[in-house]
XYZ file of C-alpha atoms in Angstrom:
629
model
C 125.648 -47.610 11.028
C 123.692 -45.552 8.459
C 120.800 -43.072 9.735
C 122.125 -43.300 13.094
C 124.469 -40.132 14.996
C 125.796 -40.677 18.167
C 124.822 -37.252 19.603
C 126.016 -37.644 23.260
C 128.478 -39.492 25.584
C 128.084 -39.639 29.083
C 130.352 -41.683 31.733
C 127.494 -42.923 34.437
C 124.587 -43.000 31.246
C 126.188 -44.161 28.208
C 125.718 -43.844 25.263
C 122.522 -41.101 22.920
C 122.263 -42.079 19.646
C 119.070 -40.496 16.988
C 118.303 -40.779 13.503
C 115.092 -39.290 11.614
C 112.198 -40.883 11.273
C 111.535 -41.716 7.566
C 108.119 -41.153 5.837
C 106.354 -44.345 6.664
C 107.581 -43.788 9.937
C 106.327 -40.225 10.450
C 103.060 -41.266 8.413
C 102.150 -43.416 11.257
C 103.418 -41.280 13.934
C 100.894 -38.282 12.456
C 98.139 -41.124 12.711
C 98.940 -41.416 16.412
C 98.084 -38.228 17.341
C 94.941 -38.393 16.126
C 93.546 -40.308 19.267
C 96.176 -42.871 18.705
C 94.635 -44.637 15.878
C 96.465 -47.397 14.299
C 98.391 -48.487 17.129
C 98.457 -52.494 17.939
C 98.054 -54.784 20.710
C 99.250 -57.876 21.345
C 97.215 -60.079 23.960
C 98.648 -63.327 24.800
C 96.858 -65.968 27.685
C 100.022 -68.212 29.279
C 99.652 -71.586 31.600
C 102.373 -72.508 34.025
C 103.238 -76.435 32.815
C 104.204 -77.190 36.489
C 103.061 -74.701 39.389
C 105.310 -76.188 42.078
C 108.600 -76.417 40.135
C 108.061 -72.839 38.153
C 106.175 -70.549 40.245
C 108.527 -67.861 40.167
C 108.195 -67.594 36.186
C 105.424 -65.221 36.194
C 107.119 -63.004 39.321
C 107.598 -59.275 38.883
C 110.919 -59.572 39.265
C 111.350 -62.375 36.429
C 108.468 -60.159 34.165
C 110.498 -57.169 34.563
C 113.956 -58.757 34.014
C 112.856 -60.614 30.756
C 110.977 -56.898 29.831
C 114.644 -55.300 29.966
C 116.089 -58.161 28.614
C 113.993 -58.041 25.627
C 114.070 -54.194 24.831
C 117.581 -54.652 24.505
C 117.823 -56.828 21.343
C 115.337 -54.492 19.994
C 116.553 -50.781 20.614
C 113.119 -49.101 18.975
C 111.110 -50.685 21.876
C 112.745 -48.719 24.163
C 113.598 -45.611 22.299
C 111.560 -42.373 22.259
C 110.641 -39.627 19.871
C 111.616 -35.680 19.884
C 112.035 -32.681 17.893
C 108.144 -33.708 17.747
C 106.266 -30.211 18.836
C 106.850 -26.989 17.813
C 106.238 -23.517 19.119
C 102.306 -22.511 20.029
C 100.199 -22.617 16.870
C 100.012 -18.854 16.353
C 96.320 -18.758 14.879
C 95.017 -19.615 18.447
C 96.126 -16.423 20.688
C 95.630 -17.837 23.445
C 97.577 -20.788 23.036
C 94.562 -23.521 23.663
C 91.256 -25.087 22.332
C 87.846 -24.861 23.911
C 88.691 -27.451 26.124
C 91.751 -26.080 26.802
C 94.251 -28.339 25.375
C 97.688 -26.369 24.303
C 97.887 -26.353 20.785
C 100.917 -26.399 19.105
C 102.554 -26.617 15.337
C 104.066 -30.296 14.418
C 107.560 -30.168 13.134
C 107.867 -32.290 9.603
C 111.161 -33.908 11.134
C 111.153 -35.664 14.256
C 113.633 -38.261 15.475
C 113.662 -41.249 17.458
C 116.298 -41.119 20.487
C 118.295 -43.916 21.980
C 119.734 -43.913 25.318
C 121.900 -46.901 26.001
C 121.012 -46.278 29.949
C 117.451 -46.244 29.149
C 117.492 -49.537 27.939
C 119.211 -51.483 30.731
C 116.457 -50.033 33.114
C 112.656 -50.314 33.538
C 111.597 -46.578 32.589
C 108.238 -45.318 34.315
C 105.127 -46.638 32.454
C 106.925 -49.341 30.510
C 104.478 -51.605 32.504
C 101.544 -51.698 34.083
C 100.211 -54.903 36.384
C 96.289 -54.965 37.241
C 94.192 -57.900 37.677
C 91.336 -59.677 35.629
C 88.584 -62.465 36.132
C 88.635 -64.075 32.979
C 89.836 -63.703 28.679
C 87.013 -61.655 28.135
C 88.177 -59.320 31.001
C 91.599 -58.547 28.970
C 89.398 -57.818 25.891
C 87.306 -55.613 28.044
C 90.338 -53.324 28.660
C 92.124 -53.099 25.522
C 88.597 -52.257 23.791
C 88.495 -49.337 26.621
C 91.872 -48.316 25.966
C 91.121 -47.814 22.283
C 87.960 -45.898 22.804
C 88.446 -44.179 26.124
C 92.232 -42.742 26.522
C 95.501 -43.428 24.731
C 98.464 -45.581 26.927
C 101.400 -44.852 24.487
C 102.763 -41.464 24.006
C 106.120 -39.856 22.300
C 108.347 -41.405 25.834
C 106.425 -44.253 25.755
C 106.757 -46.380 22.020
C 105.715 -50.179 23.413
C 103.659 -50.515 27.030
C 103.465 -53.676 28.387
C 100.614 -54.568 30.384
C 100.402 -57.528 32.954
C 97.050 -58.798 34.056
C 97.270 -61.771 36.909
C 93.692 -64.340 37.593
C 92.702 -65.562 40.809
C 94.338 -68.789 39.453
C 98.023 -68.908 40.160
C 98.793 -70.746 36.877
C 97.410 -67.972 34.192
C 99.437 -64.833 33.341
C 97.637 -62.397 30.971
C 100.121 -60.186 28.945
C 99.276 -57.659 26.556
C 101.950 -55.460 24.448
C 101.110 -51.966 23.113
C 102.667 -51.128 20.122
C 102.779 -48.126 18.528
C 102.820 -48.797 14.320
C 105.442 -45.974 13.630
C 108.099 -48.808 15.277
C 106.380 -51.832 14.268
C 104.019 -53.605 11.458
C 102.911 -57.373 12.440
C 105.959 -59.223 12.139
C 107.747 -56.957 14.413
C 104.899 -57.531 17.122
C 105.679 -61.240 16.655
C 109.438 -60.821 17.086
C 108.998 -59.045 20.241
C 106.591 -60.855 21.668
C 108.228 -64.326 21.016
C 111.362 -62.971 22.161
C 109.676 -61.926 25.666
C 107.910 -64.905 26.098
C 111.027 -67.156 25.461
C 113.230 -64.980 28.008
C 110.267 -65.400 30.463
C 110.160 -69.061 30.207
C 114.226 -68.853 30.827
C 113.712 -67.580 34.304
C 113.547 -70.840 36.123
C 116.633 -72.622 37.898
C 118.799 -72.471 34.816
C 118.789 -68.910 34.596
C 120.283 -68.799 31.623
C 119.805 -65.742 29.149
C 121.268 -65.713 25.555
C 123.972 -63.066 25.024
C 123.313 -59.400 24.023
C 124.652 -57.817 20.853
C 126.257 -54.559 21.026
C 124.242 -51.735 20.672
C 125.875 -50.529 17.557
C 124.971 -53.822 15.743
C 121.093 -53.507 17.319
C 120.902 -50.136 15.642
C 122.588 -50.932 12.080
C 119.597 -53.466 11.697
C 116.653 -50.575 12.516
C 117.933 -48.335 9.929
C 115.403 -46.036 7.614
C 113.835 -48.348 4.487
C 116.029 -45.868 2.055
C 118.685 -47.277 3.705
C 117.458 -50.823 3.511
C 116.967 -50.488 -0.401
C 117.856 -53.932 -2.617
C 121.923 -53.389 -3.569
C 121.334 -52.894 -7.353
C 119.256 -49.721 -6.141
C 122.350 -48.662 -3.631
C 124.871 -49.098 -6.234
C 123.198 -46.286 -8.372
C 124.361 -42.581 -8.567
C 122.456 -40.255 -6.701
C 121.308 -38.579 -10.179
C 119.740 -41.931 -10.887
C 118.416 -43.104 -8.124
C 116.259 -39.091 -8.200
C 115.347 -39.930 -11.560
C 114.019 -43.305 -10.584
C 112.033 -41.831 -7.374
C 110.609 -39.127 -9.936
C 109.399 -41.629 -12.305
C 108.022 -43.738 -9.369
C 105.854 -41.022 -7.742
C 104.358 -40.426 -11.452
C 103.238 -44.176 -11.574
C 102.117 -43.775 -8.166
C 100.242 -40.459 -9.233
C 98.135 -42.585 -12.375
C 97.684 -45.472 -9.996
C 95.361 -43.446 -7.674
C 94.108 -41.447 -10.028
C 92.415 -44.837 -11.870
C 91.410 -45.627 -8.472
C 87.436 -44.457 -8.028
C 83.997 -45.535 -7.143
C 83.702 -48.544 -5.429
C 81.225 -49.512 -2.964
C 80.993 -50.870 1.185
C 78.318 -52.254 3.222
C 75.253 -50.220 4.656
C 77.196 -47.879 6.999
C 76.521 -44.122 7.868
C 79.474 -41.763 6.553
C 78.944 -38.037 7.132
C 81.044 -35.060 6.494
C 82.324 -34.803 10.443
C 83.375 -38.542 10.329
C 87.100 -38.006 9.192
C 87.574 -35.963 12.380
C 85.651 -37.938 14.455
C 87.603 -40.593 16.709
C 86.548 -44.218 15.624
C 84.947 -46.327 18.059
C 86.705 -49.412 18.051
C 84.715 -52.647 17.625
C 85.804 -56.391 16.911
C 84.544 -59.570 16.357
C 85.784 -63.501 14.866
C 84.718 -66.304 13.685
C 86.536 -69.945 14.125
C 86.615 -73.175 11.549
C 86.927 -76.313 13.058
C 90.226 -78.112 12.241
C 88.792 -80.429 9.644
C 87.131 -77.085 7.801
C 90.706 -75.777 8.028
C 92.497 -78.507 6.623
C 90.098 -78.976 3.656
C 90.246 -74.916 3.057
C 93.801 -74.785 3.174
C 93.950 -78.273 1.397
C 91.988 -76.675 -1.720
C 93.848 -73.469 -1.854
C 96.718 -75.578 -2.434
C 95.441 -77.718 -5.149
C 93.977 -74.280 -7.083
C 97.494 -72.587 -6.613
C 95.997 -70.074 -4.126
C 97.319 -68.342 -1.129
C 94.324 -68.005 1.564
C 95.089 -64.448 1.374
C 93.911 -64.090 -2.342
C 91.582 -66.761 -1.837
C 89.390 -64.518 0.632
C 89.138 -61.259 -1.595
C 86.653 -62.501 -4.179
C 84.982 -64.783 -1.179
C 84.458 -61.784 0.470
C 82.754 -59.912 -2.329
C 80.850 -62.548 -2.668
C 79.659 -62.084 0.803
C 79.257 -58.150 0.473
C 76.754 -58.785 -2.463
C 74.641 -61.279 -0.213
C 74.534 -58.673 2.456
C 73.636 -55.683 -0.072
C 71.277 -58.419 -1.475
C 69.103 -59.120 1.141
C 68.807 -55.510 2.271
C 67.726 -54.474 -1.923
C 64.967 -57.547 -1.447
C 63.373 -55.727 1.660
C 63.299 -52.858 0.170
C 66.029 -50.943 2.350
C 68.189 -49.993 -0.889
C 66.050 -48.081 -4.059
C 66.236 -49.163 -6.901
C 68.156 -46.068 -8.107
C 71.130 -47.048 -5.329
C 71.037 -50.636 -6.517
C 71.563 -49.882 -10.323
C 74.489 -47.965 -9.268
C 75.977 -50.644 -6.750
C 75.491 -53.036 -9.462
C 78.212 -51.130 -11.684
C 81.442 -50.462 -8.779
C 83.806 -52.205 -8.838
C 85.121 -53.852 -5.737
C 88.168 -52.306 -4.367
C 90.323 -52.674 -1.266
C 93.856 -52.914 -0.390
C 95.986 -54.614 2.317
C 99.712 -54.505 3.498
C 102.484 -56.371 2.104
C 105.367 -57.247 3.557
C 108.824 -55.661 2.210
C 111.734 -57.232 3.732
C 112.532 -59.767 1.064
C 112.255 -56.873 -1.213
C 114.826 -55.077 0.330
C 118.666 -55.278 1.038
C 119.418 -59.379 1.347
C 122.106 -59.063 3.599
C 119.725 -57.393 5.984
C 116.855 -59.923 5.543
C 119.491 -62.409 5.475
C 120.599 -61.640 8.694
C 117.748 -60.963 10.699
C 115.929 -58.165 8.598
C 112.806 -60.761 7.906
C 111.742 -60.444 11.799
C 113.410 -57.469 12.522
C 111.957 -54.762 15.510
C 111.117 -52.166 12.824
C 108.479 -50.534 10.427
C 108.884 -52.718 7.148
C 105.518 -53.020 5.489
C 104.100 -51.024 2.119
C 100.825 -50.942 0.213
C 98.744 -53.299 -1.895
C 95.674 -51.962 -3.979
C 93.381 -54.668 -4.987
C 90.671 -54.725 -7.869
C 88.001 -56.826 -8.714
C 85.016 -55.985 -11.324
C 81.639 -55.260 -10.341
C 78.994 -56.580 -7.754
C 79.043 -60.620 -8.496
C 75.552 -61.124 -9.302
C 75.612 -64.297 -11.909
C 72.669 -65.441 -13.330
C 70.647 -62.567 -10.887
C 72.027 -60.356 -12.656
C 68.856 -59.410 -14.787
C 66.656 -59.902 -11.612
C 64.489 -57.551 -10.088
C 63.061 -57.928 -6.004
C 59.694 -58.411 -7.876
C 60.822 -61.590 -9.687
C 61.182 -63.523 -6.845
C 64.612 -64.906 -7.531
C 65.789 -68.079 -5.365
C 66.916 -67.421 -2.118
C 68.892 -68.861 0.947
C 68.684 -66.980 4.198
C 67.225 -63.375 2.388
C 69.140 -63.489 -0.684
C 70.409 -65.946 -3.734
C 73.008 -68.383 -2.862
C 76.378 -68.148 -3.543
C 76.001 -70.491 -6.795
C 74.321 -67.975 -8.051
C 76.222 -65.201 -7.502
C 79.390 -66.710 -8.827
C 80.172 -69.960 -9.737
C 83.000 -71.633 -9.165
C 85.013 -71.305 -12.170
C 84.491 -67.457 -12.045
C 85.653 -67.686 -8.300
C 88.802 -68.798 -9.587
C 89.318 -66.564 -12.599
C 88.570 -63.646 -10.303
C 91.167 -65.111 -8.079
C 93.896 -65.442 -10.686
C 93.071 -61.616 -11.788
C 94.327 -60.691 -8.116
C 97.558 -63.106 -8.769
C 98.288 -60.873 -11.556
C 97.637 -57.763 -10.356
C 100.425 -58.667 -7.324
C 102.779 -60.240 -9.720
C 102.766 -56.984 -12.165
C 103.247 -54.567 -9.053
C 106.028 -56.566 -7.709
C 107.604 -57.306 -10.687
C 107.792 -53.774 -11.561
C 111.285 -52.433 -12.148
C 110.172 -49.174 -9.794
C 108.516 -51.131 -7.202
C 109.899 -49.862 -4.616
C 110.242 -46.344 -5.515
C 106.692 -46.688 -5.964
C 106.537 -48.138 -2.318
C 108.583 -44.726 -1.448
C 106.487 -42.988 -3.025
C 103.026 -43.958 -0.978
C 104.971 -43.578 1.639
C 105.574 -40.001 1.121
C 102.041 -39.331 0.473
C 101.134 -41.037 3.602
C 103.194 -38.214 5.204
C 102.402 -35.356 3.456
C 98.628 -36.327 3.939
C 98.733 -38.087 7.639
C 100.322 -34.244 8.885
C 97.413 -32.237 7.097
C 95.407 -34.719 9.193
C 97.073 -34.460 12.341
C 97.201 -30.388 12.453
C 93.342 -30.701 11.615
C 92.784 -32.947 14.645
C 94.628 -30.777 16.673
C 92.206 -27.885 16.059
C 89.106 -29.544 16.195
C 90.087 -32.445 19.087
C 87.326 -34.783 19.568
C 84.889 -33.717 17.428
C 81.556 -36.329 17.979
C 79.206 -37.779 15.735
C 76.421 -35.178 15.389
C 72.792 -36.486 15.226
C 72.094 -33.725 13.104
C 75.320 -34.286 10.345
C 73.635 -35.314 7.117
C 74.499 -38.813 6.069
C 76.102 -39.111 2.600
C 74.836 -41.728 0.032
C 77.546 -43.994 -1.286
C 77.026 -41.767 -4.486
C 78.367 -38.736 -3.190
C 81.743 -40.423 -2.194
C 84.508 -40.141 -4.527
C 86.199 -43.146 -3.662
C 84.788 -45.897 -1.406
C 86.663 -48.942 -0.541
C 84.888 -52.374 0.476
C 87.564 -52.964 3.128
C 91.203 -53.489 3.584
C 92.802 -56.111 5.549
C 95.190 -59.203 5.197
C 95.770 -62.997 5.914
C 98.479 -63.311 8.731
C 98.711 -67.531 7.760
C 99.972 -70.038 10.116
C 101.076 -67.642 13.368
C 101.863 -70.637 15.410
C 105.406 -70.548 12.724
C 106.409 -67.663 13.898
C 105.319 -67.851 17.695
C 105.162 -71.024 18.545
C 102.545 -72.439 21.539
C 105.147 -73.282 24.184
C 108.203 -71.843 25.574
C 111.339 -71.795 25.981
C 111.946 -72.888 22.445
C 114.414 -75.812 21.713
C 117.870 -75.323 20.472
C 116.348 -77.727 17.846
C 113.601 -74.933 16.414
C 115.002 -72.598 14.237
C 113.891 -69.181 15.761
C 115.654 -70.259 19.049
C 118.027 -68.296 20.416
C 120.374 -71.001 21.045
C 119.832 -72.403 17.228
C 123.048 -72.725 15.789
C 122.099 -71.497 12.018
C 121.087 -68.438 10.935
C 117.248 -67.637 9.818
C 115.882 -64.647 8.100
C 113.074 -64.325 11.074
C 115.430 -65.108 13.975
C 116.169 -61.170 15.173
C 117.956 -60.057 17.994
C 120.218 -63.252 18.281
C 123.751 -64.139 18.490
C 124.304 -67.560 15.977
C 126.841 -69.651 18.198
C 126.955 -73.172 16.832
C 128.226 -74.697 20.659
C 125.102 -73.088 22.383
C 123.212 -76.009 20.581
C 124.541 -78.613 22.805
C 124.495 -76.191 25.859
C 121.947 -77.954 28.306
C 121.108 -74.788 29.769
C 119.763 -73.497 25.994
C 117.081 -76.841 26.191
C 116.423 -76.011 30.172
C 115.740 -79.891 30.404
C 113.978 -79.695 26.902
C 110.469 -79.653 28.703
C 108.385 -76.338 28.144
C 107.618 -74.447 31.087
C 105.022 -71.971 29.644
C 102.524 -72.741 27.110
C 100.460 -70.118 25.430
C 97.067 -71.022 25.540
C 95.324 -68.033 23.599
C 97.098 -65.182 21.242
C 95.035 -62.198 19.133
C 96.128 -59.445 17.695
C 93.880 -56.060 18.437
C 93.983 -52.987 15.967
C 93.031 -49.450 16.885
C 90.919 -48.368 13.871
C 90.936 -45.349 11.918
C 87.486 -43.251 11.187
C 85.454 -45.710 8.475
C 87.726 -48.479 8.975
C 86.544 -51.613 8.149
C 89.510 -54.309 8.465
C 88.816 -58.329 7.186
C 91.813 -60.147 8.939
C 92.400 -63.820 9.031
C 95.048 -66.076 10.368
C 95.380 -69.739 11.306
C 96.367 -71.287 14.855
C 96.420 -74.481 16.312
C 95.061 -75.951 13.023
C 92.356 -73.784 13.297
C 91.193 -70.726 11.125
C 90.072 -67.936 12.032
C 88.223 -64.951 10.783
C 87.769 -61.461 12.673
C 86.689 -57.809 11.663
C 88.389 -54.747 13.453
C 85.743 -51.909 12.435
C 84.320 -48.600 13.525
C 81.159 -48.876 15.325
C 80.779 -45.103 14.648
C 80.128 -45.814 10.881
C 79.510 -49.569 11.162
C 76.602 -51.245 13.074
C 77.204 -54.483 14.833
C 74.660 -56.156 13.471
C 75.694 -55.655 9.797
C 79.377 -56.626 10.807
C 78.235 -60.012 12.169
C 75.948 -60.737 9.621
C 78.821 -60.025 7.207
C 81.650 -62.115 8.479
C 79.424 -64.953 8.814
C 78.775 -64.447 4.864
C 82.881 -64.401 4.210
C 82.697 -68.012 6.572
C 79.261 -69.354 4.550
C 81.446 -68.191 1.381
C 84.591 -69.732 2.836
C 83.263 -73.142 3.134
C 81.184 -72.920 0.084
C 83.723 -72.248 -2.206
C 86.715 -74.404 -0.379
C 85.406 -76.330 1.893
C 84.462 -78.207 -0.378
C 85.267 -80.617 -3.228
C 84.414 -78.240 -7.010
C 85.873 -79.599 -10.508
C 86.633 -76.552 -12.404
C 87.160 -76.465 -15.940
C 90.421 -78.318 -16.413
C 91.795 -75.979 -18.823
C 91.522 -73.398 -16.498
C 92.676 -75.468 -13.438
C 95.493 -75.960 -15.002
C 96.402 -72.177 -15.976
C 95.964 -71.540 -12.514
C 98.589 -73.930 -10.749
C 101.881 -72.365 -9.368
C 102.798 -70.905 -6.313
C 100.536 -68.148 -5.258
C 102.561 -66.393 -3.349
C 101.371 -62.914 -3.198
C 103.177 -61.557 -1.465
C 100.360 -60.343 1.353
C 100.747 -61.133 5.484
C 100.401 -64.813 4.470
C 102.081 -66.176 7.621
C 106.272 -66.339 7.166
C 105.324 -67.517 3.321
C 106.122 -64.174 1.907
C 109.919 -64.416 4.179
C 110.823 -68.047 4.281
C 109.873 -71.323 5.126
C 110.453 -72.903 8.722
């Protein structure tokens, strides 16, 4: 069981086990204390199927018992964090701020902490019932939480909260994760796995059997210890040399990283300590839309999730467009927007990268922090044949500014698409990719705890009237956005529950699957009619989103599918962002969306055909980038 000690044995409590957090981990848990940003939540709306027959599904009793049940597959929900705080920071004599919060040193090495006892019981705060009216309601609250007071803490990892309508037949559940345990495929994992115990409370009462602890632990190990076998194999000498080398490429890569441009925002020099103010809003396709989007990416070799990027420049340059024609942006800040380049970067997902037996076994769903960087590139503003237009020319416009065949044409669309292709294949190809991975995670650390101490001296600094706002000239490095494509999330948690022996991320399926965590594989449980409960769902989950707690100048471009539907949202800080300019964006990344593939374009066929193959990039692309169902 590597990274894990058992530190303590105790006759009445069990077993203690701890192991360190590694740098990814601690990287997010130094983001936490700064007003918690970067945690998730996970807000699912449920339907009884039959209120007569399964009225006792969505009892506290059976919502606690399927709580415990499900924290003990998955160890890290239910584990805690210490060796966190230090002594008193000494530069403060008397020990707290203005507002008198203690202030205190953060050690560089905590450790999570298992307690087997802790996990067969519901701990204080683990969850928390309340009532609501409607959807909107549950938004309400988690967009208070973000902006108002932290519910997860160092005892406290995941928080489940339980919100009950006036109708008897809706359950509102919503699952707090904090991103030092968990990246987006975890959430899914443990929120499946809940919902499918949940659904198991009825007359057949049947629960799948638990794993010993040992075995839970081995598969929430640190990523060093999760490295690909031809890495493993290595001598230690080599395996230095390697992570040397790798924090050198790492080193050029940023430092080739600079301009770049956003949309009309207000940045000033107090903004990196100031607490973001969450915002969020989405957009839907209808079904048909969907299926022709999704239809075209396939025919062009394209992933959605590289599909978007260039769409979504393409919508940043209508937005900056419209606001140079009124006369918002000078001429001076417009010749130098014209010339940045368009950068942004998004997570990828690791576990097929790492050890196969792991993935193999589990890893691809796993209950633990498995995600690393992507940095994407794309040459400057997309103006077309505008390009040599000035606001007194009176170029042609649609809605403000030039349409999108103007801006870029199709063809260009998809060459700017296939340079993002390459760009992913050449990182993950790379022979040091993941000591590369290592080594952003390192500086995630080193710089995420020079954060965190400076939050902890100035606490909640607010936006000052006064603070001088800086032109997008004065900053360094600017991104556009970051973000991802989650794909088809009705694969990996499916609409109603329990889940058939017959689907393959069932816990009574009787093969193994990469993204089936938690489980034990017994082939007879198949044929067990307590596994199908009658085979007729007794929950069905009518509404799923996934809500991010932003960091300062965050501006997030997420989209996943459900339902046949796709959907586009923005998780942003209202602090630097205004709502208005948001909105009128995303609906630019939909216009551009539909433009571009919802509809029918013939490309050069040359180039068509240069661009055919799989796509795969690698990104949050639904369970693409793991496996197939």
């Amino acid at each position: 069981m590597p990274g894990w000690t058992l530190v303590d044995t105790h006759p009445s409590q069990g077993r203690t086990f701890q192991r360190p957090l590694d740098p990814a981990e601690r990287a997010f848990l130094w983001d936490s204390h700064f007003d918690g940003i970067a945690d998730a939540a996970k807000q699912y709306k449920l339907r009884l199927s039959n209120i007569d027959q399964d009225a006792n599904l969505f009892s506290e009793a059976n919502i606690v018992k399927a709580w415990i049940s499900t924290k003990r597959r998955f160890p890290l929900a239910g584990a805690t964090v210490q060796g966190l705080l230090g002594e008193a920071d000494p530069s403060n004599a008397n020990g707290s701020d203005s507002d008198g919060h203690v202030t205190y040193l953060l050690n560089s090495n905590p450790h999570f902490v298992v307690r087997e006892h802790d996990l067969a019981v519901l701990r204080p705060h683990e969850i928390v019932f309340g009532e609501v009216t409607c959807l909107q309601d549950v938004q309400d609250r988690i967009d208070a939480i973000w902006n108002e007071g932290r519910v997860l803490s160092e005892d406290v990892l995941v928080q489940l909260h339980v919100y009950r309508e006036t109708d008897p037949h809706v359950l509102h559940l919503v699952l707090f994760v904090a991103h030092y345990v968990a990246d987006m495929l975890a959430d899914e994992t443990l929120g499946r796995c809940l919902l499918d115990t949940l659904a198991r409370g009825g007359d057949s009462n049947w629960e799948p059997a638990q794993m010993p602890l040992e075995e839970r632990l081995a598969m929430a190990v640190p990523m060093v210890d999760r490295a690909p076998e031809h890495l493993r194999s290595l001598s230690v000498a080599k395996r230095r040399w390697r992570m040397a080398i790798g924090a050198v490429i790492y080193q050029l890569m940023v430092a080739k990283r600079q301009g770049g441009q956003t949309l009309p925002c207000r940045i000033t020099r107090s903004t990196p300590l100031t607490p973001a103010k969450t915002g969020f809003i989405s957009t839907l396709l209808t079904d048909t839309q969907t299926a022709t989007v999704l239809a075209n990416c396939r025919v062009h070799g394209l992933t959605f999730g590289i599909a978007h990027l260039p769409l979504a420049q393409v919508a940043t340059t209508r937005v900056l467009y419209r606001r140079y024609l009124r006369g918002e942006i000078s001429e001076q800040e417009w010749t130098y927007r014209k010339r940045q380049p368009y950068l942004t970067a998004g997570p990828i997902n690791l576990r097929p990268r790492l050890d196969k037996t792991w993935f193999d076994r589990g890893g691809g769903g796993e209950f633990v922090l498995s995600m690393g960087p992507f940095f994407h590139h794309l040459p400057f503003m997309t103006l077309g044949t505008t390009a040599p237009s000035s606001r007194d020319q009176n170029p042609v416009l649609q809605h403000g500014a030039p349409p999108c065949s103007d801006l870029l044409t199709f063809d260009r669309f998809l060459h700017r698409a296939r340079l993002l292709k390459k760009q992913a294949a050449t990182f993950y190809n790379h022979p040091l990719f993941f000591e590369i991975v290592c080594a952003y995670a390192r500086a995630c650390d080193t710089n995420g705890l020079r954060g965190a101490l400076a939050w902890l001296k100035v606490r909640k600094t607010q936006v000052h009237s006064d603070d001088e706002v800086l032109a997008v000239t004065d900053l360094p490095l600017v991104r556009t956005h970051i973000g991802s494509s989650y794909g088809d999330v009705d694969l990996i948690t499916p609409t109603a529950f329990p889940l058939p022996a017959t689907h393959p991320l069932s816990p009574g399926a009787s093969v193994p699957h990469p993204l089936r965590a938690g489980y034990v594989t017994d082939p007879s449980l198949s044929s067990s009619p307590a596994v199908d409960v009658a085979g007729v769902p007794t929950i069905k989950l009518e509404n799923s989103m996934l809500h991010l707690h932003t960091r300062p100048t965050e501006l997030y471009l997420g989209a996943s599918s459900s339902r046949g539907q796709l959907s586009l949202f923005v998780h942003y800080d209202r602090n630097v962002y205004e709502d208005t300019v948001v909105k009128e964006w995303l609906e630019e990344v939909k216009g551009a969306v539909l433009w571009y593939l919802g509809r029918t374009h013939q490309p050069h066929r040359a180039r068509q055909g240069r661009l055919r193959g799989s796509g795969q990039a690698g990104l949050w692309d639904g369970v693409s980038a793991t496996s197939k169902l």
